[in-house]
Tab-separated table of C-alpha atoms in Angstrom:
chain	number	residue	atom	x	y	z
A	297	UNK	CA	-48.024	177.448	75.986
A	298	UNK	CA	-49.765	174.660	77.842
A	299	UNK	CA	-52.189	173.432	75.204
A	300	UNK	CA	-52.192	172.581	71.506
A	301	UNK	CA	-53.186	175.212	68.988
A	302	UNK	CA	-55.634	174.164	66.309
A	303	UNK	CA	-54.236	175.471	63.008
A	304	UNK	CA	-57.474	175.129	61.079
A	305	UNK	CA	-59.287	177.122	63.734
A	306	UNK	CA	-56.407	179.566	64.176
A	307	UNK	CA	-57.491	182.979	65.350
A	308	UNK	CA	-54.873	185.694	65.556
A	309	UNK	CA	-57.092	187.578	67.967
A	310	UNK	CA	-56.747	184.813	70.522
A	311	UNK	CA	-54.550	186.385	73.212
A	312	UNK	CA	-52.574	183.208	73.888
A	313	UNK	CA	-51.742	182.740	70.212
A	314	UNK	CA	-51.079	186.423	69.546
A	315	UNK	CA	-48.671	186.781	72.456
A	316	UNK	CA	-46.828	183.601	71.460
A	317	UNK	CA	-46.173	184.566	67.837
A	318	UNK	CA	-45.282	188.115	68.871
A	319	UNK	CA	-42.724	186.794	71.357
A	320	UNK	CA	-40.978	184.427	68.949
A	321	UNK	CA	-41.251	186.836	66.005
A	322	UNK	CA	-43.138	184.739	63.424
A	323	UNK	CA	-46.300	185.276	61.422
A	324	UNK	CA	-49.498	183.268	61.538
A	325	UNK	CA	-48.790	181.638	58.164
A	326	UNK	CA	-45.273	180.689	59.255
A	327	UNK	CA	-46.629	179.060	62.392
A	328	UNK	CA	-48.309	176.394	60.238
A	329	UNK	CA	-44.880	174.950	59.382
A	330	UNK	CA	-44.456	173.978	63.027
A	331	UNK	CA	-47.002	171.210	62.532
A	332	UNK	CA	-44.381	168.573	61.735
A	333	UNK	CA	-46.704	165.561	61.734
A	334	UNK	CA	-49.498	167.404	59.847
A	335	UNK	CA	-52.166	166.446	62.347
A	336	UNK	CA	-53.686	169.913	62.444
A	337	UNK	CA	-52.347	170.798	65.865
A	338	UNK	CA	-49.144	172.244	67.234
A	339	UNK	CA	-47.819	170.741	70.424
A	340	UNK	CA	-45.356	172.319	72.830
A	341	UNK	CA	-42.619	170.006	71.521
A	342	UNK	CA	-43.342	170.872	67.885
A	343	UNK	CA	-43.330	174.567	68.666
A	344	UNK	CA	-40.064	174.256	70.582
A	345	UNK	CA	-38.381	172.407	67.691
A	346	UNK	CA	-39.683	174.936	65.176
A	347	UNK	CA	-38.368	177.883	67.164
A	348	UNK	CA	-34.954	176.231	67.523
A	349	UNK	CA	-34.728	175.458	63.778
A	350	UNK	CA	-35.817	178.968	62.872
A	351	UNK	CA	-33.184	180.407	65.187
A	352	UNK	CA	-30.402	178.294	63.628
A	353	UNK	CA	-31.470	179.145	60.062
A	354	UNK	CA	-31.738	182.829	60.888
A	355	UNK	CA	-28.305	182.748	62.491
A	356	UNK	CA	-26.737	181.146	59.421
A	357	UNK	CA	-28.439	183.629	57.143
A	358	UNK	CA	-27.362	186.490	59.344
A	359	UNK	CA	-23.744	185.266	59.348
A	360	UNK	CA	-23.646	184.983	55.552
A	361	UNK	CA	-25.157	188.442	55.188
A	362	UNK	CA	-22.574	189.828	57.627
A	363	UNK	CA	-19.673	188.356	55.626
A	364	UNK	CA	-21.148	189.588	52.333
A	365	UNK	CA	-21.547	193.084	53.745
A	366	UNK	CA	-17.992	193.099	55.100
A	367	UNK	CA	-16.611	191.889	51.780
A	368	UNK	CA	-18.515	194.646	49.977
A	369	UNK	CA	-17.005	197.220	52.341
A	370	UNK	CA	-13.560	195.703	51.804
A	371	UNK	CA	-13.971	195.877	48.029
A	372	UNK	CA	-15.028	199.525	48.274
A	373	UNK	CA	-11.903	200.341	50.269
A	374	UNK	CA	-9.775	198.379	47.785
A	375	UNK	CA	-11.292	200.271	44.856
A	376	UNK	CA	-10.603	203.600	46.540
A	377	UNK	CA	-7.059	202.547	47.381
A	378	UNK	CA	-6.386	201.611	43.771
A	379	UNK	CA	-7.773	204.957	42.621
A	380	UNK	CA	-5.462	206.753	45.018
A	381	UNK	CA	-2.482	204.652	43.928
A	382	UNK	CA	-3.156	205.594	40.306
A	383	UNK	CA	-3.347	209.234	41.400
A	384	UNK	CA	0.119	208.862	42.968
A	385	UNK	CA	1.444	207.459	39.686
A	386	UNK	CA	-0.024	210.409	37.738
A	387	UNK	CA	1.281	212.960	40.240
A	388	UNK	CA	4.737	211.399	40.189
A	389	UNK	CA	4.849	211.615	36.407
A	390	UNK	CA	3.732	215.248	36.521
A	391	UNK	CA	6.333	215.968	39.182
A	392	UNK	CA	9.054	214.425	37.030
A	393	UNK	CA	8.066	216.545	34.068
A	394	UNK	CA	8.111	219.752	36.104
A	395	UNK	CA	11.428	218.804	37.686
A	396	UNK	CA	12.944	218.420	34.230
A	397	UNK	CA	11.667	221.871	33.265
A	398	UNK	CA	12.962	223.296	36.544
A	399	UNK	CA	16.441	221.885	35.944
A	400	UNK	CA	16.724	223.334	32.444
A	401	UNK	CA	14.973	226.644	33.187
A	402	UNK	CA	17.225	229.731	33.176
A	403	UNK	CA	14.573	232.338	33.905
A	404	UNK	CA	14.575	233.039	37.663
A	405	UNK	CA	10.937	234.105	37.777
A	406	UNK	CA	9.769	231.041	35.871
A	407	UNK	CA	12.021	228.838	37.976
A	408	UNK	CA	10.446	230.206	41.154
A	409	UNK	CA	7.010	229.438	39.741
A	410	UNK	CA	8.065	225.891	38.901
A	411	UNK	CA	9.447	225.458	42.418
A	412	UNK	CA	6.062	226.444	43.822
A	413	UNK	CA	4.340	223.876	41.596
A	414	UNK	CA	6.761	221.187	42.756
A	415	UNK	CA	6.085	221.998	46.407
A	416	UNK	CA	2.339	221.892	45.781
A	417	UNK	CA	2.553	218.505	44.059
A	418	UNK	CA	4.721	217.143	46.882
A	419	UNK	CA	2.102	218.257	49.426
A	420	UNK	CA	-0.614	216.570	47.370
A	421	UNK	CA	1.410	213.347	47.129
A	422	UNK	CA	1.860	213.317	50.906
A	423	UNK	CA	-1.868	213.873	51.401
A	424	UNK	CA	-2.796	211.081	48.994
A	425	UNK	CA	-0.311	208.730	50.696
A	426	UNK	CA	-2.013	209.479	54.008
A	427	UNK	CA	-5.348	208.534	52.431
A	428	UNK	CA	-3.838	205.298	51.104
A	429	UNK	CA	-2.611	204.479	54.608
A	430	UNK	CA	-6.107	205.095	55.955
A	431	UNK	CA	-7.572	202.732	53.361
A	432	UNK	CA	-5.043	200.089	54.411
A	433	UNK	CA	-6.017	200.564	58.045
A	434	UNK	CA	-9.714	200.284	57.201
A	435	UNK	CA	-9.059	197.141	55.171
A	436	UNK	CA	-7.138	195.676	58.099
A	437	UNK	CA	-10.097	196.157	60.429
A	438	UNK	CA	-12.568	194.790	57.889
A	439	UNK	CA	-10.386	191.774	57.175
A	440	UNK	CA	-10.153	190.910	60.864
A	441	UNK	CA	-13.946	191.038	61.048
A	442	UNK	CA	-14.278	188.798	57.981
A	443	UNK	CA	-11.909	186.183	59.386
A	444	UNK	CA	-13.628	186.300	62.769
A	445	UNK	CA	-17.024	185.781	61.139
A	446	UNK	CA	-15.635	183.069	58.866
A	447	UNK	CA	-13.980	181.086	61.631
A	448	UNK	CA	-16.824	181.789	64.072
A	449	UNK	CA	-14.236	181.862	66.840
A	450	UNK	CA	-15.150	184.431	69.451
A	451	UNK	CA	-12.283	183.269	71.643
A	452	UNK	CA	-9.580	184.354	69.177
A	453	UNK	CA	-7.794	187.516	70.214
A	454	UNK	CA	-8.070	190.342	67.744
A	455	UNK	CA	-5.323	190.107	65.154
A	456	UNK	CA	-4.391	186.507	65.895
A	457	UNK	CA	-5.933	185.354	62.636
A	458	UNK	CA	-5.149	188.531	60.730
A	459	UNK	CA	-2.982	188.698	57.663
A	460	UNK	CA	0.250	190.647	57.604
A	461	UNK	CA	-0.102	193.888	55.697
A	462	UNK	CA	0.964	197.458	55.636
A	463	UNK	CA	0.908	200.777	53.879
A	464	UNK	CA	2.740	199.465	50.856
A	465	UNK	CA	-0.232	197.764	49.326
A	466	UNK	CA	-1.746	194.896	51.263
A	467	UNK	CA	-4.943	194.722	53.169
A	468	UNK	CA	-4.045	194.702	56.830
A	469	UNK	CA	-1.353	195.792	59.238
A	470	UNK	CA	1.699	193.820	60.224
A	471	UNK	CA	0.855	191.748	63.267
A	472	UNK	CA	3.892	190.834	65.325
A	473	UNK	CA	1.641	188.651	67.475
A	474	UNK	CA	0.007	186.813	64.576
A	475	UNK	CA	-0.539	183.145	65.303
A	476	UNK	CA	-2.219	180.164	63.659
A	477	UNK	CA	-5.660	179.447	65.188
A	478	UNK	CA	-5.458	176.421	67.450
A	479	UNK	CA	-8.128	174.417	65.650
A	480	UNK	CA	-6.413	175.049	62.306
A	481	UNK	CA	-3.020	174.107	63.742
A	482	UNK	CA	-4.424	170.752	64.824
A	483	UNK	CA	-5.754	170.024	61.329
A	484	UNK	CA	-2.438	171.016	59.752
A	485	UNK	CA	-0.510	168.717	62.068
A	486	UNK	CA	-2.878	165.857	61.267
A	487	UNK	CA	-2.404	166.426	57.537
A	488	UNK	CA	1.320	167.262	57.379
A	489	UNK	CA	2.837	165.712	60.468
A	490	UNK	CA	3.221	166.582	64.109
A	491	UNK	CA	4.974	169.882	64.636
A	492	UNK	CA	4.162	171.371	61.211
A	493	UNK	CA	2.136	174.285	62.569
A	494	UNK	CA	4.731	175.096	65.250
A	495	UNK	CA	7.536	174.979	62.651
A	496	UNK	CA	5.502	177.185	60.322
A	497	UNK	CA	5.095	179.713	63.135
A	498	UNK	CA	8.856	179.632	63.729
A	499	UNK	CA	9.667	180.162	60.033
A	500	UNK	CA	7.208	183.068	59.863
A	501	UNK	CA	8.847	184.678	62.884
A	502	UNK	CA	12.239	184.301	61.199
A	503	UNK	CA	10.942	185.892	58.001
A	504	UNK	CA	9.147	188.686	59.873
A	505	UNK	CA	5.744	187.791	58.418
A	506	UNK	CA	2.415	186.553	59.721
A	507	UNK	CA	2.208	182.718	59.700
A	508	UNK	CA	-1.301	182.871	58.248
A	509	UNK	CA	0.108	184.724	55.228
A	510	UNK	CA	2.721	181.992	54.836
A	511	UNK	CA	0.076	179.264	55.037
A	512	UNK	CA	-2.095	181.084	52.501
A	513	UNK	CA	0.840	181.361	50.100
A	514	UNK	CA	1.640	177.659	50.405
A	515	UNK	CA	-2.013	176.808	49.836
A	516	UNK	CA	-2.098	179.113	46.812
A	517	UNK	CA	0.988	177.534	45.293
A	518	UNK	CA	0.609	173.830	46.103
A	519	UNK	CA	-2.459	173.278	48.256
A	520	UNK	CA	0.123	172.786	51.054
A	521	UNK	CA	1.315	169.581	49.395
A	522	UNK	CA	5.075	169.105	49.939
A	523	UNK	CA	5.225	166.297	47.375
A	524	UNK	CA	3.578	168.171	44.498
A	525	UNK	CA	5.615	168.520	41.307
A	526	UNK	CA	4.622	170.323	38.099
A	527	UNK	CA	5.615	169.389	34.554
A	528	UNK	CA	8.160	172.253	34.520
A	529	UNK	CA	9.862	170.817	37.592
A	530	UNK	CA	8.412	173.278	40.127
A	531	UNK	CA	8.276	171.359	43.391
A	532	UNK	CA	7.010	171.427	46.940
A	533	UNK	CA	5.072	173.636	49.294
A	534	UNK	CA	5.825	176.829	47.344
A	535	UNK	CA	6.588	175.147	44.007
A	536	UNK	CA	10.133	176.449	43.752
A	537	UNK	CA	11.685	176.085	40.296
A	538	UNK	CA	14.609	173.635	39.861
A	539	UNK	CA	17.009	176.539	39.226
A	540	UNK	CA	15.963	178.210	42.468
A	541	UNK	CA	16.397	174.992	44.425
A	542	UNK	CA	19.784	174.323	42.832
A	543	UNK	CA	21.010	177.848	43.574
A	544	UNK	CA	20.225	177.226	47.235
A	545	UNK	CA	21.860	173.806	47.448
A	546	UNK	CA	18.872	171.501	46.890
A	547	UNK	CA	17.837	169.063	44.180
A	548	UNK	CA	14.257	168.534	43.005
A	549	UNK	CA	14.213	164.882	44.093
A	550	UNK	CA	15.673	165.792	47.487
A	551	UNK	CA	12.966	168.370	48.186
A	552	UNK	CA	10.136	166.249	46.787
A	553	UNK	CA	10.969	163.434	49.206
A	554	UNK	CA	11.032	165.699	52.278
A	555	UNK	CA	8.184	165.768	54.770
A	556	UNK	CA	6.213	168.979	55.154
A	557	UNK	CA	8.053	169.795	58.379
A	558	UNK	CA	11.463	169.193	56.780
A	559	UNK	CA	10.576	171.228	53.706
A	560	UNK	CA	9.813	174.314	55.800
A	561	UNK	CA	13.599	174.665	56.239
A	562	UNK	CA	13.859	175.009	52.453
A	563	UNK	CA	11.072	177.596	52.433
A	564	UNK	CA	12.821	179.598	55.146
A	565	UNK	CA	16.236	179.527	53.491
A	566	UNK	CA	15.014	180.549	50.021
A	567	UNK	CA	12.621	183.264	51.178
A	568	UNK	CA	15.220	184.759	53.516
A	569	UNK	CA	17.622	184.913	50.581
A	570	UNK	CA	14.921	186.602	48.467
A	571	UNK	CA	14.205	189.051	51.265
A	572	UNK	CA	17.858	190.027	51.486
A	573	UNK	CA	18.235	190.306	47.709
A	574	UNK	CA	15.173	192.571	47.583
A	575	UNK	CA	16.762	195.042	49.984
A	576	UNK	CA	14.766	194.265	53.121
A	577	UNK	CA	16.550	194.085	56.456
A	578	UNK	CA	16.876	190.707	58.149
A	579	UNK	CA	14.592	191.734	61.029
A	580	UNK	CA	12.278	193.948	58.966
A	581	UNK	CA	8.581	193.063	59.141
A	582	UNK	CA	6.965	192.258	55.806
A	583	UNK	CA	3.312	192.349	54.828
A	584	UNK	CA	1.243	189.844	52.888
A	585	UNK	CA	1.804	191.431	49.488
A	586	UNK	CA	5.556	191.665	50.068
A	587	UNK	CA	5.784	188.037	51.201
A	588	UNK	CA	4.127	186.877	47.996
A	589	UNK	CA	6.302	189.271	45.958
A	590	UNK	CA	9.448	187.656	47.420
A	591	UNK	CA	8.266	184.391	45.915
A	592	UNK	CA	6.768	185.779	42.701
A	593	UNK	CA	9.215	188.508	41.628
A	594	UNK	CA	11.846	189.270	44.297
A	595	UNK	CA	13.745	191.727	42.084
A	596	UNK	CA	10.740	194.065	42.208
A	597	UNK	CA	9.518	193.249	45.723
A	598	UNK	CA	10.212	196.781	46.986
A	599	UNK	CA	7.757	198.229	44.476
A	600	UNK	CA	3.999	198.493	44.948
A	601	UNK	CA	3.444	197.647	41.272
A	602	UNK	CA	5.600	194.637	40.422
A	603	UNK	CA	5.085	194.382	36.677
A	604	UNK	CA	2.797	195.669	33.930
A	605	UNK	CA	1.853	194.851	30.366
A	606	UNK	CA	4.183	197.534	29.047
A	607	UNK	CA	7.302	197.678	31.223
A	608	UNK	CA	10.554	195.711	31.072
A	609	UNK	CA	8.962	192.959	33.180
A	610	UNK	CA	5.996	192.485	30.836
A	611	UNK	CA	7.091	188.862	30.392
A	612	UNK	CA	6.394	188.287	34.097
A	613	UNK	CA	2.944	189.821	33.707
A	614	UNK	CA	2.157	187.642	30.672
A	615	UNK	CA	3.205	184.489	32.500
A	616	UNK	CA	1.184	185.367	35.598
A	617	UNK	CA	-1.711	187.485	34.300
A	618	UNK	CA	-4.319	185.668	36.478
A	619	UNK	CA	-2.730	187.440	39.466
A	620	UNK	CA	-4.008	190.758	38.060
A	621	UNK	CA	-7.220	190.602	40.075
A	622	UNK	CA	-8.799	193.789	38.734
A	623	UNK	CA	-7.505	193.283	35.177
A	624	UNK	CA	-6.012	196.768	35.051
A	625	UNK	CA	-2.806	195.768	33.304
A	626	UNK	CA	-0.521	195.470	36.301
A	627	UNK	CA	0.239	193.020	39.101
A	628	UNK	CA	0.633	194.810	42.419
A	629	UNK	CA	1.183	193.861	46.028
A	630	UNK	CA	-2.481	194.630	46.584
A	631	UNK	CA	-3.382	191.996	43.978
A	632	UNK	CA	-1.122	189.470	45.703
A	633	UNK	CA	-2.404	190.288	49.182
A	634	UNK	CA	-5.993	189.956	47.987
A	635	UNK	CA	-5.184	186.549	46.559
A	636	UNK	CA	-3.751	185.449	49.900
A	637	UNK	CA	-6.900	186.593	51.670
A	638	UNK	CA	-9.020	184.518	49.312
A	639	UNK	CA	-6.730	181.499	49.537
A	640	UNK	CA	-6.654	181.628	53.336
A	641	UNK	CA	-10.428	181.426	53.419
A	642	UNK	CA	-10.409	178.539	50.927
A	643	UNK	CA	-7.751	176.737	52.956
A	644	UNK	CA	-9.636	177.186	56.222
A	645	UNK	CA	-12.880	175.908	54.754
A	646	UNK	CA	-11.079	172.991	53.077
A	647	UNK	CA	-9.349	171.843	56.254
A	648	UNK	CA	-12.068	172.618	58.756
A	649	UNK	CA	-14.998	171.449	56.646
């Protein structure tokens, strides 16, 4: 556009004006905002600046809408997965009841009927488990898209910022190639000392988890502050209790005075011990929910539901009820994995600004 447009004498029928606003996708009333100095005319420079600002604002709005839409899809998948998990619980109870009747039944005809019911329930359980696995896979894909949109890093390879997950209740698949994004690694090293991110990657490899899960757990527990100490004595990156530290050969004061890099050795030793105690193989891959379970309640880490308001571990639920994200009366690996997803995003935004 080679000449100024007079706003007061604006005429949408003017071919030059009409073609311009059609090309940049704005209305006649919106065009008035391009007059930055309020002199009644729009120069080429003013129009150029307005178009650039509108593009940036639209891009930011579009990005936020994309993340909101992805999160809504993720929540829908999570809701369906929880419904299916409850269906498994109900089917398992029904199966147990029928099995008891089958064992005590002496009538051959009735026993045959009960056997058929057991086979049918087993088929249904397998089918529902397949659906749960599909939900987990869908959540994995959605989560990768959320992290990609959040970090705005088109150069990251798919899965490199993903969380570790799996069919046992977290929100994405185990990623053997998971790595800490380079820009995040730099911020971590600035905050916690040179080599922290590389050491964290090494510890994650040793544990068989994704390093981003490990970072999210440390942020959830301590804000990734190796010197943090609670009134109950819980200390360090993962706020291990004094009894836990003592059982593994450390004192509270010793751990509190370690650097972040040094303290990662403590994290590795204790979590590897928890992994072994929980029945996982040394080289077995673990998902996000399982990693958190090894810290939260290792004795139940093999279970999808770790504790409830009514089982023998109700004390653990009472002490940690905020972890029950959907307030359904139990704390599951899905709850823990969802917390790590949220905490990873908070950590990234906190460190990257």
